[in-house]
Amino acid sequence: MQIGVNVPNFGPGTDPGVLRDWAQTVEGLGFDLLMVSDHVAITPDVAEQYPEPFYEPFTLLSWLAGMTRRVRLGTTVLIMPYRHPLLVARMAANLDRLSGGRLVLGVGVGWARDEFAALGVPFERRGALTDEYLTTVREIWRDDPIPVWIGGNSDAGIRRAVRLGDAWHPLRNTVGWLTEAVGRLAATARAEGRAAPAFAPRIVLRLTERPLGPERLAGEGTVDQIRADLASLAALGAETVVLDPFGGDPEETLRPTVAWKALAAVAALRNEGET
């Protein structure tokens, strides 16, 4: 099972030097995938959670491609309705070629109403636009496809992953929920008469000294609890798990070494051959 990292590309502590350090840390610790998030217009609803500066993912990943050699690069997730599909197809294809075939395009429908309004995109049609744009992008890439991960925890997200994705990429939940959801993914694929896509969840990464209770999210708790979570996800068939060390407070971006220490603990587990 491969392990990736969601790197915060926003917030008061984020600047080019910190982003370079993040990339070198992720690749240096031996992780397989570095992913970043997407917003275009930092409207009040976005800024409350992900304040400026917010580095645009295609631009940022192109820059990081030049200072890394091995780690794959991706989006978790690109908000598909925000950009014309021909533009997405071309930018993604260029980035994939320039990086030596390292791109993973994770996509989602989006949630920020104010941002949709600022971009002139109808919020109510975000699901239909995502399906339409994905279909167009995949047709353009027919002869040279790029892996597409479909984000979203809803039944609609699962259906979209079965029909249009190479992997389903649910975000931040419990191991119990993910176990049940993998069953729904398989059932949906059977109903559609299709093969189930790969399973590539994004989970939190929050290391604690004391064990947390049964309602904890996957990826939070002691080293032993995180080890058990990764083993459970591997048993569920996860081909890749993305660790998300951002806990929700933008001030965390001023203290990236806290996240780096947690990542080093997971890397040590891998070196022990336990994940």
Coordinates of N, CA and C in Angstrom, one line a residue, residues 38-43 79 81-83 112-122:
D38 N -7.5 22.9 -3.6 CA -7.8 23.8 -4.7 C -8.9 24.8 -4.2
H39 N -8.6 26.0 -4.4 CA -9.7 27.1 -4.4 C -9.1 28.2 -5.3
V40 N -10.1 28.9 -5.9 CA -9.7 29.9 -6.9 C -10.0 31.3 -6.3
A41 N -11.2 31.5 -5.9 CA -11.6 32.8 -5.3 C -11.7 32.6 -3.8
I42 N -10.9 33.3 -3.0 CA -10.9 33.1 -1.6 C -11.9 34.0 -1.0
T43 N -13.2 33.6 -1.2 CA -14.4 34.3 -0.7 C -14.5 34.0 0.8
I79 N -11.4 21.3 -7.9 CA -12.9 21.5 -8.0 C -13.2 21.6 -9.4
P81 N -15.9 22.0 -11.5 CA -16.7 22.9 -12.2 C -16.0 24.3 -12.4
Y82 N -14.9 24.6 -11.7 CA -14.4 25.9 -11.7 C -13.6 26.3 -13.0
R83 N -13.2 25.3 -13.8 CA -12.4 25.6 -14.9 C -12.9 24.9 -16.2
A112 N -18.3 25.6 -1.7 CA -18.4 27.0 -1.3 C -19.3 27.8 -2.2
R113 N -20.5 28.1 -1.7 CA -21.5 28.8 -2.5 C -21.0 30.2 -3.0
D114 N -20.3 30.9 -2.1 CA -19.8 32.2 -2.4 C -18.8 32.2 -3.5
E115 N -17.9 31.2 -3.5 CA -16.9 31.0 -4.5 C -17.5 30.7 -5.8
F116 N -18.5 29.8 -5.9 CA -19.2 29.5 -7.1 C -19.8 30.8 -7.7
A117 N -20.4 31.6 -6.8 CA -21.0 32.9 -7.3 C -20.0 33.8 -7.9
A118 N -18.8 33.9 -7.2 CA -17.8 34.8 -7.6 C -17.2 34.4 -9.0
L119 N -17.3 33.1 -9.3 CA -16.8 32.6 -10.6 C -17.8 32.5 -11.6
G120 N -19.1 32.8 -11.3 CA -20.2 32.7 -12.2 C -20.5 31.3 -12.6
V121 N -20.3 30.4 -11.7 CA -20.7 29.0 -11.9 C -21.9 28.6 -11.1
P122 N -23.0 28.1 -11.7 CA -24.2 27.7 -10.9 C -23.9 26.6 -9.9

